[in-house]
XYZ file of C-alpha atoms in Angstrom:
275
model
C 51.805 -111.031 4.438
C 50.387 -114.369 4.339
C 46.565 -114.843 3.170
C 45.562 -116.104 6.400
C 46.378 -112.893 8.235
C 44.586 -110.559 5.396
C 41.595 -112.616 5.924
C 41.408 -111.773 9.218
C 42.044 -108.281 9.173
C 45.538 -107.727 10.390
C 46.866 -104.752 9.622
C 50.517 -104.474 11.241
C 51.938 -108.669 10.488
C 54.053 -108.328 7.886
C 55.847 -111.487 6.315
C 57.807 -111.575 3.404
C 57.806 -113.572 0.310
C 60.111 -116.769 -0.282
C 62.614 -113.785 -2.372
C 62.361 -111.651 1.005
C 60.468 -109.248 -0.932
C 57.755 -106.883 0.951
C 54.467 -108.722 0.179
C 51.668 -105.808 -0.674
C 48.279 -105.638 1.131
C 45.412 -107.528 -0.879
C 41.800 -107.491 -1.092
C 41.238 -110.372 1.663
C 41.436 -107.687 3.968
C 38.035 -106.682 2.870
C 36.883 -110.488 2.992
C 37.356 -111.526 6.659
C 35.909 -115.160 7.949
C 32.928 -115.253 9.346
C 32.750 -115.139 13.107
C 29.232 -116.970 12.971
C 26.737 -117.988 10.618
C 23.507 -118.791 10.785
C 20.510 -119.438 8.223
C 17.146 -117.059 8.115
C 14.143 -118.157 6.199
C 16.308 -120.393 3.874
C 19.353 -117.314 3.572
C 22.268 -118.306 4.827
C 23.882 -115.240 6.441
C 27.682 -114.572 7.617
C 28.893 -112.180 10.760
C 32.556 -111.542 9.690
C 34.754 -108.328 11.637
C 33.494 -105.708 9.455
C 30.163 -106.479 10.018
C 30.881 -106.129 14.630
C 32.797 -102.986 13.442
C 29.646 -101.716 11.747
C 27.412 -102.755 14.746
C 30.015 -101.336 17.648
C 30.320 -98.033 15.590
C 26.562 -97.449 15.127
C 26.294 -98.588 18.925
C 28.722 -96.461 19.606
C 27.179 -93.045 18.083
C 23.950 -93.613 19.471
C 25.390 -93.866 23.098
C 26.807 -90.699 22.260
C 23.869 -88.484 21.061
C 21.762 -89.769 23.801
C 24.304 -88.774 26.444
C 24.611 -85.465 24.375
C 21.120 -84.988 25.372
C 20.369 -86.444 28.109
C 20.797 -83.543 30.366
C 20.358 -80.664 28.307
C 21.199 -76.761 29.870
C 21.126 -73.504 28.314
C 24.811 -73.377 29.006
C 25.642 -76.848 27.095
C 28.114 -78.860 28.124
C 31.261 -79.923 25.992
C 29.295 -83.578 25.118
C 25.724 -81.288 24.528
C 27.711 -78.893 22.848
C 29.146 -81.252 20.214
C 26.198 -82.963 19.442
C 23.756 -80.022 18.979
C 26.921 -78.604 16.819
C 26.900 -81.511 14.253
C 23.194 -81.414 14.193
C 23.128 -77.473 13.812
C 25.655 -78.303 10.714
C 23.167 -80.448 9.187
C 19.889 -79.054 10.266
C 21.002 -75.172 8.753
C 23.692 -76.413 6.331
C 21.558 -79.203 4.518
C 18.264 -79.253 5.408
C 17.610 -75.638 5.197
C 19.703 -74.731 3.036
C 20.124 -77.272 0.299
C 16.773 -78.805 0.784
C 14.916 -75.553 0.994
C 12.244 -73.716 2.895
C 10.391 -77.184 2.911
C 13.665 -78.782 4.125
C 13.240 -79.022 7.773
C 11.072 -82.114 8.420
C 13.893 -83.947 6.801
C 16.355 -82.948 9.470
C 16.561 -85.750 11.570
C 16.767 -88.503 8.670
C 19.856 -86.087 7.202
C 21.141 -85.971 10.287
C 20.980 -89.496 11.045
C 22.563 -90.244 8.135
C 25.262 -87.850 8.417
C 26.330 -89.622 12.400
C 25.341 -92.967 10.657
C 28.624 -92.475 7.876
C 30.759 -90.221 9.999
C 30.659 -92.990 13.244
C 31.438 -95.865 10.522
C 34.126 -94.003 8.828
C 35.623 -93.097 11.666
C 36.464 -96.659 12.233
C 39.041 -96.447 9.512
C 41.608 -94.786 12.210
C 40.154 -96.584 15.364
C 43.032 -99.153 17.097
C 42.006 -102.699 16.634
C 39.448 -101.637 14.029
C 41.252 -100.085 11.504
C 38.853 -100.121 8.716
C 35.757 -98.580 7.915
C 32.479 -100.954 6.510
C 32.579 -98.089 4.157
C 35.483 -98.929 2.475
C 33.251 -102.431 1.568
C 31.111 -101.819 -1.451
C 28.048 -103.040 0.148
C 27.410 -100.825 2.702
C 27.248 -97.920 1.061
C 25.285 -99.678 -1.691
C 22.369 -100.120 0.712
C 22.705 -96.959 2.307
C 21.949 -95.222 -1.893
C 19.504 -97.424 -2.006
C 17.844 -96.300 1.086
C 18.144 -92.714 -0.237
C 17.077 -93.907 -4.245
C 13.658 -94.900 -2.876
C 13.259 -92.207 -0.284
C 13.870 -89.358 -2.908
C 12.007 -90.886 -5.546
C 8.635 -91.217 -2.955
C 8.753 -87.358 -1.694
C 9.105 -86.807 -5.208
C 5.600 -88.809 -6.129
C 4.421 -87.556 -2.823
C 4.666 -84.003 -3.429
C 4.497 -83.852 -7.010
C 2.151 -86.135 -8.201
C 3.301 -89.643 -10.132
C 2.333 -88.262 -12.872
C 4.256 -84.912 -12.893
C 7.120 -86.220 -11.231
C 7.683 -88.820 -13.744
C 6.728 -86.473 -16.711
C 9.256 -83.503 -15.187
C 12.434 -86.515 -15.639
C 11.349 -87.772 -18.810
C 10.603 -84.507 -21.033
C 12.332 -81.720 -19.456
C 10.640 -78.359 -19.688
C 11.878 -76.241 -22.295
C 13.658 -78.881 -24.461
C 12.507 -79.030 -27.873
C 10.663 -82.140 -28.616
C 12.830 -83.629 -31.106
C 15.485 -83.582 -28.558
C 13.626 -85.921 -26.373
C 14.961 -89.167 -28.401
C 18.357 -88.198 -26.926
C 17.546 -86.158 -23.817
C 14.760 -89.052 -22.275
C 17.120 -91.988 -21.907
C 19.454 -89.545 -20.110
C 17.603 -88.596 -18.200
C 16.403 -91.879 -17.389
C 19.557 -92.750 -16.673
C 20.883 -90.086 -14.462
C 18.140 -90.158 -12.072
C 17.346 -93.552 -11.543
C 20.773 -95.825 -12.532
C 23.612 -92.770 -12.464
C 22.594 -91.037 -9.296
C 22.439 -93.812 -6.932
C 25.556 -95.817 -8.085
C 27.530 -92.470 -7.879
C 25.848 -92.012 -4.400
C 27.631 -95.306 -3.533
C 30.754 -95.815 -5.704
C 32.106 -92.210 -3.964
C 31.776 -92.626 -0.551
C 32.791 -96.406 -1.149
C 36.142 -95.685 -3.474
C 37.564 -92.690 -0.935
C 37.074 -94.842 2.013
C 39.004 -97.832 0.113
C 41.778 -95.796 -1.331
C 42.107 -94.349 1.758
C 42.341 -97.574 3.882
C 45.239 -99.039 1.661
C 47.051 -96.057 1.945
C 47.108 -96.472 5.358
C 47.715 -100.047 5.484
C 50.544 -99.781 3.247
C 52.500 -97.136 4.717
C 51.939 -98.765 8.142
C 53.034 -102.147 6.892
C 55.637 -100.464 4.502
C 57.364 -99.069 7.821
C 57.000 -102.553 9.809
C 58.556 -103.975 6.827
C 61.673 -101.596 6.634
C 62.153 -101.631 10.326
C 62.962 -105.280 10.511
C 64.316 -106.244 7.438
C 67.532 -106.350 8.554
C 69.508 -104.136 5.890
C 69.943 -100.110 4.924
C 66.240 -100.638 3.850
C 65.922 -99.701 7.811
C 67.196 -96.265 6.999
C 63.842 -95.575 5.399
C 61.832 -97.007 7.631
C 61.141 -93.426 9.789
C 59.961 -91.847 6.093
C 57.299 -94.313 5.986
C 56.010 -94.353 9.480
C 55.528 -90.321 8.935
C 53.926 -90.816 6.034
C 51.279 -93.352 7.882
C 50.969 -90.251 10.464
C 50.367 -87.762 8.120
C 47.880 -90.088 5.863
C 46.090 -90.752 9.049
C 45.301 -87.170 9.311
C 44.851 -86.756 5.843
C 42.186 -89.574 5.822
C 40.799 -87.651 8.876
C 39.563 -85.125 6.872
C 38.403 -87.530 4.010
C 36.058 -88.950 7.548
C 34.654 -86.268 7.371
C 34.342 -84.411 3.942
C 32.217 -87.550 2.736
C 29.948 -87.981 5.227
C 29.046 -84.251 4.514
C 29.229 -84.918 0.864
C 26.924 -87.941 0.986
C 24.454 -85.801 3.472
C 24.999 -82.476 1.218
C 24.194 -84.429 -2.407
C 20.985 -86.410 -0.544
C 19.747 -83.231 0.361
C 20.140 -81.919 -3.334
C 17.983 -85.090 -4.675
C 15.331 -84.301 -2.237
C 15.521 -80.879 -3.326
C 14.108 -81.511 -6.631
C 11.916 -83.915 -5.593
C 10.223 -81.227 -3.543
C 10.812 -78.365 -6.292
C 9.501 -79.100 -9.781
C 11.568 -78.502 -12.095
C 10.982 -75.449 -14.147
């Protein structure tokens, strides 16, 4: 595959090397061209595929909850039904449950975020999309980032600065010699570990799952019309993108629940103390 097309996204032109070798999917996949740029109080900023895939899938899941409840019945409608169903999932799976008793009032942002992942991973297996911003390290960067700050101010909200802080830095029930090696953990964990883990998960499934696909798909375009008994093989790999494309369905959704389900554990202990 020539660089040119990996910049801009193609996923199915395939082109072999000078030694009519299968050339591999690269990373310029990831990097498209900008479509536009412009500059904002001295930033210059770049619109590129990925970022109209992130825009048309957010777009896209907001049309859809509104019209889930735009004409709400107490006999709900297939649209109503699936909406109040994914919210019901979050609002009794995470927020009450994971969260806690206190857990409610955080429904809608755990739900939001839940849609927000699940619409942009979804993208991953769309036609003419075929990858999900997810799968670029950035986007789920911002969205820990989000929850680093939000988890850390419940915690100083409910808790006290003081208390909060002290609760992370000398656990309760540690002795206090411990503390030279337990602190800087703990330091660590919640304020460096938690966060990049937040991201680097959601971000490394959506990748590895992405390539897979792209491989297999080009991997079958390849065999197809090379020309020899390599065509023979050809039907093995084009299952194999089938059955990876449901596989990654499943991966859609396990990590937007994942990402919703471990938010909802940081908040927890922001709102508990620890004891």
């Amino acid at each position: 595959m020539t660089s040119s097309a990996l910049e801009r996204g193609s996923v199915l032109a395939v082109e072999s090397d000078p030694g009519g070798g299968f050339v591999a999917p690269g990373l310029g996949e990831f990097y498209p061209e900008p479509v536009a740029t412009f500059s904002l109080l001295g930033v210059d900023f770049e619109i590129t595929r990925i970022t109209i895939i992130l825009w048309v899938a957010t777009l896209a899941m907001i049309a859809f909850l509104v019209a889930s409840v735009r004409k709400p019945s107490i006999v709900p409608g297939k649209l109503q039904f699936v909406g109040e169903s994914g919210y019901s999932l979050i609002r009794d799976g995470v927020a009450r449950d994971v969260v806690g008793p206190r857990g409610l009032p955080f429904a809608p942002f755990l739900a939001s975020l839940f849609f927000f992942i699940l619409a942009n991973n979804l993208m991953a297996i769309i036609p003419f999309a075929q990858i999900s911003p997810m799968s670029k390290f950035a986007f789920p960067l911002v969205l820990a980032a989000i929850c680093w700050v939000l988890y850390i101010y419940i915690g100083i909200r409910e808790q006290g600065a003081g208390r909060y802080f002290k609760d992370i830095l000398f656990l309760p029930g540690v002795p206090k010699p411990m503390y030279v090696l337990v602190t800087p953990i703990e330091i660590l964990q919640n304020f460096v570990v938690r966060p990049f883990t937040l991201a680097v998960r959601l971000f490394a499934n959506m990748f590895a799952g992405h390539m897979l696909l792209v491989v297999f798909a080009l991997g079958a375009t390849y065999l197809f019309t090379v020309g020899n008994f390599s065509a023979v093989f050809g039907p093995i790999s084009a299952l194999m993108a089938i059955v990876m494309t449901f596989f990654e369905l499943l991966v859609i959704f396990l990590q937007a629940y994942v990402f919703t389900v471990l938010m909802g554990t940081y908040l927890n202990g922001s709102i508990e103390a620890e004891h």
